[in-house]
Structure formats: structure tokens, C-alpha cells
Tab-separated table of C-alpha atoms in Angstrom:
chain	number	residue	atom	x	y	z
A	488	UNK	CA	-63.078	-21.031	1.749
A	489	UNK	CA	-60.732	-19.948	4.509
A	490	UNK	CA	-61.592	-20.942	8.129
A	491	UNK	CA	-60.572	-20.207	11.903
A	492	UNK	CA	-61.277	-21.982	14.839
A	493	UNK	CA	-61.610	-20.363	18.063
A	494	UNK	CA	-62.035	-21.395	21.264
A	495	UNK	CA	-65.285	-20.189	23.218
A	496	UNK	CA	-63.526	-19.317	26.156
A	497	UNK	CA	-62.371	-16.443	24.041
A	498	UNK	CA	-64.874	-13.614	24.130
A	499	UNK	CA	-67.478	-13.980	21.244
A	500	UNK	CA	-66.411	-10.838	19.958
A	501	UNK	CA	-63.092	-12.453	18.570
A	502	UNK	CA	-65.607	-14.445	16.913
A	503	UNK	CA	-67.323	-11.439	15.205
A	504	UNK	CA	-63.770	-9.626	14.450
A	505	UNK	CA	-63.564	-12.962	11.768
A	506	UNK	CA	-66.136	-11.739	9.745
A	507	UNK	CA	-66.273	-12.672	6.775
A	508	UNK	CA	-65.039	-16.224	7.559
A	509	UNK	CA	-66.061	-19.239	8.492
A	510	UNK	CA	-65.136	-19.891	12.741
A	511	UNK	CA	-65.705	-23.213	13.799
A	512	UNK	CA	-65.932	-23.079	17.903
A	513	UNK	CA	-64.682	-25.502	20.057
A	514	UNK	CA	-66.131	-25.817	23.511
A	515	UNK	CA	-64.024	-25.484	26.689
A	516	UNK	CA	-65.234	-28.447	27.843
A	517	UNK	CA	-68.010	-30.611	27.105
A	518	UNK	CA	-70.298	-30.266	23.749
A	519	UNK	CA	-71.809	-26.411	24.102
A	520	UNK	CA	-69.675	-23.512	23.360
A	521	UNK	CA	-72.298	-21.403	25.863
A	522	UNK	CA	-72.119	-18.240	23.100
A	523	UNK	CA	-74.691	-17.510	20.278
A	524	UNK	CA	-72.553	-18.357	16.551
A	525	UNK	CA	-73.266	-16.160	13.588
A	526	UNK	CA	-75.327	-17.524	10.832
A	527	UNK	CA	-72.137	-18.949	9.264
A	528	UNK	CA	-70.373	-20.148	12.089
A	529	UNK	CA	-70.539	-23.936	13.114
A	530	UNK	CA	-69.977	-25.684	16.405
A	531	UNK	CA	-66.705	-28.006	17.093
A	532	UNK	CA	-69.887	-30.769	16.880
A	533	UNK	CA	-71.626	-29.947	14.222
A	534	UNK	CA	-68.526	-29.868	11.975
A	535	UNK	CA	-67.305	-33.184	13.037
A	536	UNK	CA	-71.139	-34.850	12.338
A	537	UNK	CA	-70.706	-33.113	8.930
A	538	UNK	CA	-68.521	-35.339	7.697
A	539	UNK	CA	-69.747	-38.778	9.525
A	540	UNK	CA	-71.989	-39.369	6.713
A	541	UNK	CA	-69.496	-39.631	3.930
A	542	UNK	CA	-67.103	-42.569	2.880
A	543	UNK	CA	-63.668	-42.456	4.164
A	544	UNK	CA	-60.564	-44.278	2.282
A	545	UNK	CA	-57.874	-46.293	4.168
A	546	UNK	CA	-55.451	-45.086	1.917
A	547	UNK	CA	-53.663	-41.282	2.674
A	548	UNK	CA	-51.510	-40.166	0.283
A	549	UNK	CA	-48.940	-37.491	1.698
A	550	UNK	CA	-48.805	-33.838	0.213
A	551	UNK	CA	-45.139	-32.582	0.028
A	552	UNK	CA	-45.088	-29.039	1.006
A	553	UNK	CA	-42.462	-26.792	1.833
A	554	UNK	CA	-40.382	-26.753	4.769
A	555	UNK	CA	-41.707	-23.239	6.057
A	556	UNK	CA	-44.888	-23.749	5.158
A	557	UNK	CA	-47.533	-23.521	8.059
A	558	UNK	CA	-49.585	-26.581	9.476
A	559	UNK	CA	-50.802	-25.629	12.837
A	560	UNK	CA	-51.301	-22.389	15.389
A	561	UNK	CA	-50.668	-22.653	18.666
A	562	UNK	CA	-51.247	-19.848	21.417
A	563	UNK	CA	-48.512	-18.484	23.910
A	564	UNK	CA	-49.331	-18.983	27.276
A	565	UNK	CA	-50.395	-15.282	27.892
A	566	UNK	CA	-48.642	-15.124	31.417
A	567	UNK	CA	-47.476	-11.726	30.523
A	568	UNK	CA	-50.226	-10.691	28.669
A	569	UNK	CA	-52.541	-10.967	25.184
A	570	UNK	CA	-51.476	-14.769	24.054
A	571	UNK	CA	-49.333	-14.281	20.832
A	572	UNK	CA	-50.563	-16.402	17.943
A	573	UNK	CA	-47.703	-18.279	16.389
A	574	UNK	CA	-47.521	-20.435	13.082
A	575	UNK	CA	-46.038	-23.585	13.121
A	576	UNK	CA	-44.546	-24.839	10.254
A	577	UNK	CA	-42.940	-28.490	8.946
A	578	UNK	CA	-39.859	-27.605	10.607
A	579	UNK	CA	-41.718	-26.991	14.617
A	580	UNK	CA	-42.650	-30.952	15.215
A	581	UNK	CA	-38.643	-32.141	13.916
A	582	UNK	CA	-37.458	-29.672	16.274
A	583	UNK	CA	-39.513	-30.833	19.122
A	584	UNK	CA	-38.971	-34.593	17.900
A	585	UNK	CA	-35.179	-34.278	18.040
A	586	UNK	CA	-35.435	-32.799	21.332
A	587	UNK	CA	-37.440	-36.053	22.801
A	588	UNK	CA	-34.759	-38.199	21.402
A	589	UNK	CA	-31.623	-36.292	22.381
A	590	UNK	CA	-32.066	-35.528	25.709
A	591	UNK	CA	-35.146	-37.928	26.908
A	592	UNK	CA	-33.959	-40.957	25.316
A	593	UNK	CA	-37.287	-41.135	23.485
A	594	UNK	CA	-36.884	-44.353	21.080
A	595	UNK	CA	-39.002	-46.871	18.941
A	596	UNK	CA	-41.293	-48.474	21.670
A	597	UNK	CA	-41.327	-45.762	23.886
A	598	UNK	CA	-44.467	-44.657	25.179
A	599	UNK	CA	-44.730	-40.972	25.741
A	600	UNK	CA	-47.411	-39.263	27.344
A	601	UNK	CA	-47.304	-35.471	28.698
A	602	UNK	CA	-50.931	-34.737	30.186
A	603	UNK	CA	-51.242	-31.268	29.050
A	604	UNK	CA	-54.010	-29.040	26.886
A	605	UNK	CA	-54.059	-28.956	23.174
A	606	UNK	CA	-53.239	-25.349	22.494
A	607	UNK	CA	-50.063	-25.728	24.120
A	608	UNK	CA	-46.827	-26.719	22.802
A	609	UNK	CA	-46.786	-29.986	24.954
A	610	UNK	CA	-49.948	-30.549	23.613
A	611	UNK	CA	-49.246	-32.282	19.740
A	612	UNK	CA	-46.618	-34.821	21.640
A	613	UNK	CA	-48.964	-36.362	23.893
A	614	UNK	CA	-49.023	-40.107	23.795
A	615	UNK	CA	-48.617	-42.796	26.253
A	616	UNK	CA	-45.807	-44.023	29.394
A	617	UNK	CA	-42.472	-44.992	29.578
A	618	UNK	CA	-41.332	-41.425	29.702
A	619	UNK	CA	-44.242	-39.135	31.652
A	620	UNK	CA	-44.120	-35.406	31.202
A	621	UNK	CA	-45.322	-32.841	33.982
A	622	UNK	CA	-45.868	-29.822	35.467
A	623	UNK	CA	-44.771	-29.114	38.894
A	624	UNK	CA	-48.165	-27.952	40.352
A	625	UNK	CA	-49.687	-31.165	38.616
A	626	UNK	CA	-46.680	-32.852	40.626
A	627	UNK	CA	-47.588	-31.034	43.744
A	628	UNK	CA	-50.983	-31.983	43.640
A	629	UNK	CA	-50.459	-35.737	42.801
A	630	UNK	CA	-48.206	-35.806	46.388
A	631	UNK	CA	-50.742	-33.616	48.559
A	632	UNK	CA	-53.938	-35.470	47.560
A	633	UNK	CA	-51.930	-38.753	47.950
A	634	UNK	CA	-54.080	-40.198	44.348
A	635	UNK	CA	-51.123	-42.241	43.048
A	636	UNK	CA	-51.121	-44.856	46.032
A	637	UNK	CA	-51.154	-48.551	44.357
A	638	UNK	CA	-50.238	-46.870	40.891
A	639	UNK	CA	-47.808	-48.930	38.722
A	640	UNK	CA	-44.574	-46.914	37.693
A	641	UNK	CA	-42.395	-49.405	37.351
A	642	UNK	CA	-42.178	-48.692	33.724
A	643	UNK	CA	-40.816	-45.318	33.330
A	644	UNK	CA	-37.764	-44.767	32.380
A	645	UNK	CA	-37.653	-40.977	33.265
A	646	UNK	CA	-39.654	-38.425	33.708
A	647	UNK	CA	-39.407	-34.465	31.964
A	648	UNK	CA	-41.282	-31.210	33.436
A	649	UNK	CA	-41.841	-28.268	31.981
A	650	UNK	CA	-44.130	-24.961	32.788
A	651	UNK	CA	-42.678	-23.459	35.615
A	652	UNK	CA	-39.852	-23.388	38.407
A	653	UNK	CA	-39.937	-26.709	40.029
A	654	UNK	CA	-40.010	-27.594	43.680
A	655	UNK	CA	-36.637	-29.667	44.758
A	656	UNK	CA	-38.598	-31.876	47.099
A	657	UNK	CA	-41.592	-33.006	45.313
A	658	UNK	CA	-39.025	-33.473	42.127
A	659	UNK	CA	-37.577	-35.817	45.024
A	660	UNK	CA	-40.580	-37.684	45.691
A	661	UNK	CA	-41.666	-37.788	42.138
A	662	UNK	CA	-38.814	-39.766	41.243
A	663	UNK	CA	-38.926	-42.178	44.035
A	664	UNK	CA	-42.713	-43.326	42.757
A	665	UNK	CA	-40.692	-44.934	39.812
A	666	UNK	CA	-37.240	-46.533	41.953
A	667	UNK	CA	-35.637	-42.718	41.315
A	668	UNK	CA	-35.834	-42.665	38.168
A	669	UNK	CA	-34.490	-38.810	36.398
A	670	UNK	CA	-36.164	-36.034	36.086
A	671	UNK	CA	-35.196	-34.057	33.232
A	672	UNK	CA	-35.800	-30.352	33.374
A	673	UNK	CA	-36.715	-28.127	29.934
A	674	UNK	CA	-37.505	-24.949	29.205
A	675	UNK	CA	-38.740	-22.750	26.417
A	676	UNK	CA	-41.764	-21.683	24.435
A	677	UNK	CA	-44.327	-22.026	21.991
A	678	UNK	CA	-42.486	-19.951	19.483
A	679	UNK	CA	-39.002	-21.761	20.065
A	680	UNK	CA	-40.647	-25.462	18.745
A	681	UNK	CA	-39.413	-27.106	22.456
A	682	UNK	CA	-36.599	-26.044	24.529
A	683	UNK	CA	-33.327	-23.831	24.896
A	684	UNK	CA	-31.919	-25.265	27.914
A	685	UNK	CA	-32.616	-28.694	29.489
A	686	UNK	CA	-31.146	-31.617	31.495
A	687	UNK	CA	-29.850	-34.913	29.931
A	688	UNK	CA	-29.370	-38.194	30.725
A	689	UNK	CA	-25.492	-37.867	29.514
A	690	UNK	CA	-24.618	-35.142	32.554
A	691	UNK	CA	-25.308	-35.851	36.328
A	692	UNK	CA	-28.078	-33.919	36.778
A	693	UNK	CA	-29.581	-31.985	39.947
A	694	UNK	CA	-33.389	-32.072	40.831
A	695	UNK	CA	-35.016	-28.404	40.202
A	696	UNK	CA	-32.093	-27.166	37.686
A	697	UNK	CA	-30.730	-27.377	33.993
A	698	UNK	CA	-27.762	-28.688	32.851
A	699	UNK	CA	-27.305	-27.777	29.299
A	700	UNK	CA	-28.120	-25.869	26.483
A	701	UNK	CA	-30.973	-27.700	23.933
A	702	UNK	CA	-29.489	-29.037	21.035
A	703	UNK	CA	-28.833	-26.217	18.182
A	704	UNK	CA	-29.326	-23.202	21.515
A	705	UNK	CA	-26.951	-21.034	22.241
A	706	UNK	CA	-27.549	-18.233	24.816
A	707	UNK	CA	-25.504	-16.003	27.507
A	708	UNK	CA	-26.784	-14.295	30.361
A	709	UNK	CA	-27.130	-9.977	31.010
A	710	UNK	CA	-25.813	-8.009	33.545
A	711	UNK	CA	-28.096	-5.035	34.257
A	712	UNK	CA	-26.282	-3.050	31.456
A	713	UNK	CA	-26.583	-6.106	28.889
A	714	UNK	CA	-23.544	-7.149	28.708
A	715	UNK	CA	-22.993	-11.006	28.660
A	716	UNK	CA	-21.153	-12.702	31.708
A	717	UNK	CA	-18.319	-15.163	31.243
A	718	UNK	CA	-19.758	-18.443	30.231
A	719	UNK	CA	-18.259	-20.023	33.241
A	720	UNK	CA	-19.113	-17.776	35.792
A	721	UNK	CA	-21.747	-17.786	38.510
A	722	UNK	CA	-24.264	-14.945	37.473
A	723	UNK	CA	-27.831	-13.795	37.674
A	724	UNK	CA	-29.845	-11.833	34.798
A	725	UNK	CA	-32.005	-12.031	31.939
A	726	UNK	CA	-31.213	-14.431	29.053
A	727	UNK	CA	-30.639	-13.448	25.624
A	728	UNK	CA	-31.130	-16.712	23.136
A	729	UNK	CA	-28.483	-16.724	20.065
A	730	UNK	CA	-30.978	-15.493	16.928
A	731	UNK	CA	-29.785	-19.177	14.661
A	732	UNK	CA	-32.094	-21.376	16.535
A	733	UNK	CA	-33.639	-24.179	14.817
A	734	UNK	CA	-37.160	-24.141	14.296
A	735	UNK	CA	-38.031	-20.796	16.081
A	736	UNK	CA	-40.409	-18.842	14.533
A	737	UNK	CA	-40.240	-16.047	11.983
A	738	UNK	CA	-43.554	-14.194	12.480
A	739	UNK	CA	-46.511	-13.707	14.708
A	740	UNK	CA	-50.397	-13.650	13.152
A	741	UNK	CA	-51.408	-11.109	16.148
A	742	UNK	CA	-48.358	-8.837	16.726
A	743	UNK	CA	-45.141	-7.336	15.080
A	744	UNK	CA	-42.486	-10.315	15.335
A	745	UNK	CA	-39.393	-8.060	15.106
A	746	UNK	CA	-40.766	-5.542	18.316
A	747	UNK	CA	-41.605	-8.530	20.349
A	748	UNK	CA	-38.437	-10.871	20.294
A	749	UNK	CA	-35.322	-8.282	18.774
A	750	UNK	CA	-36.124	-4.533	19.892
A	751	UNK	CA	-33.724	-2.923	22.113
A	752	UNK	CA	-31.790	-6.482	22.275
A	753	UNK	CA	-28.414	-5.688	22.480
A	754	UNK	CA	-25.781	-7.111	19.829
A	755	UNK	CA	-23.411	-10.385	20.212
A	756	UNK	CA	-20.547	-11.411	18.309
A	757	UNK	CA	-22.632	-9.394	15.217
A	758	UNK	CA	-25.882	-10.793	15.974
A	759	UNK	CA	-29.191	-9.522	17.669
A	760	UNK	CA	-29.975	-11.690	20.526
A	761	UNK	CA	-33.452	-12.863	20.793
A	762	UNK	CA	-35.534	-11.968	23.900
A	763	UNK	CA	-36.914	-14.627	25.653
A	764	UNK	CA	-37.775	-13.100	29.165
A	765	UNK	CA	-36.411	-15.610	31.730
A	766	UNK	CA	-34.173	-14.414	34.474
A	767	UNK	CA	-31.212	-17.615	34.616
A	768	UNK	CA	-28.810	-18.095	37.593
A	769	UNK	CA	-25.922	-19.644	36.556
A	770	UNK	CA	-24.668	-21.608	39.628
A	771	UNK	CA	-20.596	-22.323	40.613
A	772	UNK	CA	-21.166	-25.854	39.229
A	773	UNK	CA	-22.655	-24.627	36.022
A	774	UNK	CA	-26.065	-25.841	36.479
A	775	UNK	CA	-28.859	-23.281	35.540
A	776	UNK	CA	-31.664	-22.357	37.109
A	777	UNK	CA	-34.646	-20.014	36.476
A	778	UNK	CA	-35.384	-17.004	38.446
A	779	UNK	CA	-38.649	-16.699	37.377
A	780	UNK	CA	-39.864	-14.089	34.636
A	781	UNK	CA	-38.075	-10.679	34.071
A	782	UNK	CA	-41.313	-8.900	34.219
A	783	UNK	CA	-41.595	-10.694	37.902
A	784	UNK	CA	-38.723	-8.901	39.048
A	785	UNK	CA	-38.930	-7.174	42.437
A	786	UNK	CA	-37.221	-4.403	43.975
A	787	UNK	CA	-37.443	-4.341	47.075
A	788	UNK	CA	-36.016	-1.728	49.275
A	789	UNK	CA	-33.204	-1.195	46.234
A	790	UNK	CA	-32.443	-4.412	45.705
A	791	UNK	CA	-33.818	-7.138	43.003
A	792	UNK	CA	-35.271	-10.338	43.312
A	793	UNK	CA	-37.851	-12.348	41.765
A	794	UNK	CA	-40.649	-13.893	42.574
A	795	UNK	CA	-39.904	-17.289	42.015
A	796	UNK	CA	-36.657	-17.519	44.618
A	797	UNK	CA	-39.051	-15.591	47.245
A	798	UNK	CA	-42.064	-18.863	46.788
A	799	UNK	CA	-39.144	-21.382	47.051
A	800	UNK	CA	-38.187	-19.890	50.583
A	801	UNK	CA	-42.043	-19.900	51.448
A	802	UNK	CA	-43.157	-22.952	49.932
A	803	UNK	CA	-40.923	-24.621	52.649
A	804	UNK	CA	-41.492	-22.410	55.881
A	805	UNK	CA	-44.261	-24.435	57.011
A	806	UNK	CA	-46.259	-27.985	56.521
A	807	UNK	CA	-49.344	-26.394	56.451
A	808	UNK	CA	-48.747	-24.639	53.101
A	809	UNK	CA	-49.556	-26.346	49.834
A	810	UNK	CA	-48.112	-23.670	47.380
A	811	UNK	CA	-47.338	-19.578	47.492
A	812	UNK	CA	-47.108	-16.664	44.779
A	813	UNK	CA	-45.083	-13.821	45.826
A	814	UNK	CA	-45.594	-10.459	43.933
A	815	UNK	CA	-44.990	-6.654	44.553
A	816	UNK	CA	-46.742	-3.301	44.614
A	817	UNK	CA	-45.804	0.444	45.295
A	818	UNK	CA	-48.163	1.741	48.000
A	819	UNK	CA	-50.218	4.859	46.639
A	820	UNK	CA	-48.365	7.740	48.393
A	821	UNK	CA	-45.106	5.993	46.679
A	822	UNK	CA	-42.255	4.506	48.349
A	823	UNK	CA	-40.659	1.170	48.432
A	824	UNK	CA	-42.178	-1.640	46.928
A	825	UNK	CA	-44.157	-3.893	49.317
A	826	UNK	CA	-43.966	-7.682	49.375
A	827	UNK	CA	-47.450	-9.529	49.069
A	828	UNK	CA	-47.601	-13.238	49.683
A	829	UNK	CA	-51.231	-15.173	48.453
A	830	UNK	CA	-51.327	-18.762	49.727
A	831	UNK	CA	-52.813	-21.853	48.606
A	832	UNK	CA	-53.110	-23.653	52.021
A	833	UNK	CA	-53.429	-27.567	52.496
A	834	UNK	CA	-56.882	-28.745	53.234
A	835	UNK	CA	-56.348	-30.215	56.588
A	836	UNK	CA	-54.699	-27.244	58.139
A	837	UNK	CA	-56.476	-24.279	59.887
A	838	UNK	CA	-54.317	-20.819	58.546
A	839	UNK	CA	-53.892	-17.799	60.314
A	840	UNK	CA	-52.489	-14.607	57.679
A	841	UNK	CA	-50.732	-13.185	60.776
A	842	UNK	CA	-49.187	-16.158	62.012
A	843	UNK	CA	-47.532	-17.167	58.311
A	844	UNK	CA	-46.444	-13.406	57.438
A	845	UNK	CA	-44.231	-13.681	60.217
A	846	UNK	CA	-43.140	-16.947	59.141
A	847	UNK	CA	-42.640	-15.812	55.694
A	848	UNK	CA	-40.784	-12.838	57.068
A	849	UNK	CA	-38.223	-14.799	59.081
A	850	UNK	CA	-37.991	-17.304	55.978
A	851	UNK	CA	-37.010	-14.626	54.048
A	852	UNK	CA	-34.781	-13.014	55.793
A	853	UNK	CA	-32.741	-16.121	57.094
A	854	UNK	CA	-32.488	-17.515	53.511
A	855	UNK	CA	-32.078	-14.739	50.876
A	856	UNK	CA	-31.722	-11.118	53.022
A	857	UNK	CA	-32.297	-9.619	56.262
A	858	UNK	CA	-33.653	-6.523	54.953
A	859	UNK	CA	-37.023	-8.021	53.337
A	860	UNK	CA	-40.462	-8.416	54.892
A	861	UNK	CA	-43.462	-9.258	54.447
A	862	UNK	CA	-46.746	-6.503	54.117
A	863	UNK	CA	-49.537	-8.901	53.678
A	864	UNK	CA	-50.747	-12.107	53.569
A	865	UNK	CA	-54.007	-13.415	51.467
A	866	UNK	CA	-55.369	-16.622	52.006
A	867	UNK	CA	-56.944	-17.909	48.022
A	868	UNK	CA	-58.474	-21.086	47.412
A	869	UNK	CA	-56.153	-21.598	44.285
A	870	UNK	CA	-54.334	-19.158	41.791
A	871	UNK	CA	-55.706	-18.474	38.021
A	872	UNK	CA	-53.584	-20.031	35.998
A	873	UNK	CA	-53.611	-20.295	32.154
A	874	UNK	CA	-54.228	-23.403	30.178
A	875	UNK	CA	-51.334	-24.434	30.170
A	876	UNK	CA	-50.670	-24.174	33.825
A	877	UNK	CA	-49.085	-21.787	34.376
A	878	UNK	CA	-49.702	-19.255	36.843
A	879	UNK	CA	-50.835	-15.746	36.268
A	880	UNK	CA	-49.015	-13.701	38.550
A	881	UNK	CA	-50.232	-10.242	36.583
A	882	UNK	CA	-53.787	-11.083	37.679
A	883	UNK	CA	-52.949	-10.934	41.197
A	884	UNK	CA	-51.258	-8.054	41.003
A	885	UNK	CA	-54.297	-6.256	39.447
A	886	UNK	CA	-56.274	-7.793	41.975
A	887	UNK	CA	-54.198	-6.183	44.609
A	888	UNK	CA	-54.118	-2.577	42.965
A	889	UNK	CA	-57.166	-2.465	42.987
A	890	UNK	CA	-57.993	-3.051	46.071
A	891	UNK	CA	-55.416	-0.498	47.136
A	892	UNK	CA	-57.024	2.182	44.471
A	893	UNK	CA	-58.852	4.952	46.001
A	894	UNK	CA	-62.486	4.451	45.254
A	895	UNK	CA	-64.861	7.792	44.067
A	896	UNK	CA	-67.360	8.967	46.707
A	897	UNK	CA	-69.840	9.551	44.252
């Protein structure tokens, strides 16, 4: 009998497009899965109860199996769009093992806990806290809401983040709840096993950036016309990862592998680099840090620039702001692209759009170029984010188009 699990928060007809197998559901959160199951479907509950009734042996045997054989599916993030499904096989957790050990120091004894959601990659490495994984806006939050006071860190030995561009300062005051202790940037994907680049505890290492490749990475960065820049020179582009990568994956259960990762990747030293999608800046000391996603690149009055180096200017151009998300439209008549800032203020604060677009606009234009400004500024509550955390910059830029779409008279 073959069987899928799903999770409800995907529409039920995902559900249906199983047919004829077997889906067992898993709520979002609590017990219900809040959608009607087919006759042969069961709930997350129900097939756990199943099996309460019947005598379990303290004795597992292991079962040898192949080194590419499959043992788990985990979901892409779906930042970009549709979440690719990607098989893990033996091979995934030793990659992401070796990782812990080489560059966060992860030994016998070690407890190692990365709060996180279990269709993510972070999400089979959770466990307990000598060495305490994050997310940046998890980080942000814990210093705005002020919920660590009185908390016990003594015992960490460093800390790792992951997810999404990190903020210099609260990296700064993250360490300092644990006497400074590092924190060790990484950064990859689910269909990678762990990382390609990441800091280590053998280099100095510089709050907000990467030091080194991963262990068994290679990658270079692309001038607009994909050529690779010197390795030692100080350059912005997309990333193309070496194709011999240990423990990336080989196929995709939802989408064409080869079109995804290798189309229209140009060729180095006779190989086919592998797409990734980061924009890197390669800085005069040789650190590296990401620009954001090359789909998040703007252009801006002829000139490029992503989103994330916009929301580190803004994040900083006043106390009242908790966190920003910058992204770009054409207007409908054409022209230039236009600069849209949405804000998540800081609960104490009053916030006036006028008074932080020109804020923004001056940020801006001291800090990366005199030539950008600001169009508009929406005040949000928070930003949708996926479930791993990471935020969904495509859905605010629907939201915004279609607001600006004509609507019928009819």
C-alpha cells in the first residue's frame, strides 16, 4: 500500500489529486485538519491511535539500504513560487551532520536545538542548547518584545542563523545575551542537504556576513553576461554553485530537475553550474554577503539593486521601525520602476506613511544612491511569510498590482 501525507494547509484538492492512495493529513496546528477526508483517507490522529493498541519491541533492528535511496520529503520554502518537493536520501542527514561538526563545533554532549518547523530542512536537526540556531526575524522579535530578560545563556557556545539576510545589530545583541559568544552565518537549501557558504569558528568572522565556502562547495559569482569574477575580487551578481556537491539532490517529485537547477546555466571549467538564485557580494576582505534573491532584483531608474540592501538602509532610519520589505513595480502607463516600502512598525510608536517615506528617501539616497526614492509607503501589521520564515516578498507585490490594476466598470 503506498501512502502520502499532506499537510491540511494545502488545499484539499491536493488531497483528491492522490487518488487512488492512501493521504494521511496532518493538522496545521492542533488535532483537526478543518477539511472533509475521502473515505480512505485518515487523520494525522487517527493513524497514530491505530497503532497504540498493539505491542511494541525494545529491540530495532536496522535495514541497510542504499546510499541513494529515499527516506524523507521535505518542501522548498516556496518564496519564489509552487514549493518544489525534494527526496532526501541516506546521503542528505551525513551532509547536514558534517556540516554541524565542521563549522559549528557540534560534538558528543552538545546540545543542539534550532526552533524551526518540520517540513523544513532545519527541521530533522532540532534538539536541545549549547549551540541555538535562528532566524533573524525570530532574533528581532526576541530583542523588541524584550521575552529573554532573566533567561540563562550562559551555556552556549555559539549560535548559527539561517533563513534570511541578517540584521548587523541585533546579530550584535544576540551575541551579547550569551558573553558574545559567535554567530555563525549559513546559507543554502532544502535541495543542497545544508549549506554552500557559511562562517566558522577557524576564520575571524564578521556579524551579518559569510566567510567561507561549506565543506565539499565550490561556487563563483556572475557578471551580468555570466561570466565568473576573479575569486579575489570585490563583486556583485548571482551565484552559480559548482554541479559536484555532496548530497544535493538529483531529482524533484513535482517538477523537471534538469530545467529548474541547469537550464541556460552557463559552463565552468567543463561543467554546468548549478542555479541557486542568490545574488552574493563579495566584499574587499573576502567576506560574502547576500544581496537578497535574484528574482528580488530592482531596477530602478537603470540601475540594479535588491531588495535586501534597500531594508538594511531602512531597517535603521528610524527607532520607531521594527522591520521593512522593499519591493518594485512598473506603474501602468510604463516607465521606471517605482520603489514601495511596507513596514512592520514597533508597537509603542505612533507612524505616519508620509513622515517615514521621506525618511526612507533620504536613507536611501545618503547610503546607497542619490538618484532613488521612495513612491509609497504601507503601514502592515506583519508580512506573510512561509513556514519556514521566510518572507514572501512575491505576495506583496501581487498585492500591490493589484491594487494598481484598473478595475471593470461593469
Amino acid at each position: 500500500m503506498s501512502l502520502f501525507f499532506y499537510v491540511c494547509c494545502l488545499d484539499s484538492i491536493r488531497v483528491v489529486e492522490a487518488d487512488p492512495f492512501k493521504a494521511i493529513v496532518l493538522p496545521v496546528s492542533g488535532n483537526s485538519v478543518g477539511v472533509e477526508l475521502r473515505k480512505q483517507d485518515v487523520s494525522w490522529k487517527e493513524f497514530l491511535s491505530s497503532a497504540s493498541q498493539r505491542p511494541r519491541s525494545n529491540h530495532y533492528s536496522p535495514v541497510y539500504r542504499p546510499i541513494d535511496s529515499t527516506f524523507n520529503i521535505l518542501f522548498s520554502s516556496g518564496t519564489t513560487g509552487e514549493p518544489k518537493a525534494i527526496p532526501w536520501t541516506q546521503l542528505s542527514p551525513i551532509r547536514c551532520s558534517a556540516d554541524g561538526w565542521a563549522h559549528n563545533d557540534i560534538r558528543a554532549g552538545d546540545v543542539y536545538c534550532w526552533p524551526t518547523n518540520l517540513g523544513w530542512v532545519m527541521g530533522p536537526i532540532d534538539a536541545g542548547v549549547t549551540v541555538l540556531g535562528t532566524v533573524p526575524s525570530l532574533v528581532k522579535t526576541w530583542k523588541s518584545s524584550n521575552c529573554l530578560e532573566g533567561l540563562d545563556w550562559t551555556k552556549i557556545k555559539c549560535f548559527a542563523t539561517t533563513g534570511e539576510a541578517s540584521n548587523v545589530d541585533d546579530d550584535l545583541w544576540l551575541s551579547s545575551k550569551s558573553y558574545y559568544k559567535p554567530v555563525l552565518e549559513c546559507c543554502g537549501g532544502t535541495e543542497l542537504s545544508s549549506a554552500y557558504i557559511q562562517g566558522s569558528l577557524l576564520q575571524p568572522q564578521a556579524f551579518g556576513t559569510f566567510s567561507t565556502a561549506a565543506m565539499t562547495a565550490g561556487f563563483v559569482i556572475l557578471d551580468e553576461h555570466g561570466q565568473p569574477y576573479p575569486d579575489d575580487k570585490a563583486c556583485v551578481g548571482e551565484v552559480g554553485l559548482l554541479p559536484l556537491y555532496l548530497g544535493a539532490t538529483n531529482r524533484l517529485l513535482n517538477a523537471d530537475h534538469e530545467k529548474v537547477y541547469f537550464n541556460g546555466m552557463p559552463m565552468h571549467n567543463g561543467m554546468r553550474l548549478r542555479r541557486h538564485g542568490d545574488v552574493l557580494k563579495r566584499t574587499v576582505g573576502g567576506y560574502l554577503i547576500v544581496q537578497g534573491r535574484a528574482d528580488d532584483t530592482m531596477n530602478l531608474g537603470g540601475i540594479k539593486t535588491s531588495s535586501v540592501e534597500i531594508e538594511r538602509v531602512c531597517d535603521g532610519a528610524d527607532e520607531s521601525i521594527l522591520e521593512t520589505a522593499a519591493i518594485s513595480v512598473a506603474p501602468l502607463g510604463g516607465g521606471p520602476e517605482q520603489l514601495i516600502m511596507f513596514v512592520v512598525p514597533k508597537q509603542e510608536y505612533s507612524h505616519q506613511p508620509e513622515k517615514l517615506k521621506i525618511l526612507f528617501s533620504r536613507a536611501i539616497q545618503s547610503n546607497l544612491n542619490p538618484l532613488f526614492k521612495v513612491s509609497f509607503v504601507k503601514i502592515v501589521p506583519e508580512f506573510p511569510r512561509t513556514a519556514s520564515n521566510k518572507l514572501l516578498r512575491r505576495v506583496l507585490r501581487d498585492q500591490v498590482k493589484q491594487k494598481l490594476s484598473p478595475r471593470s466598470r461593469i
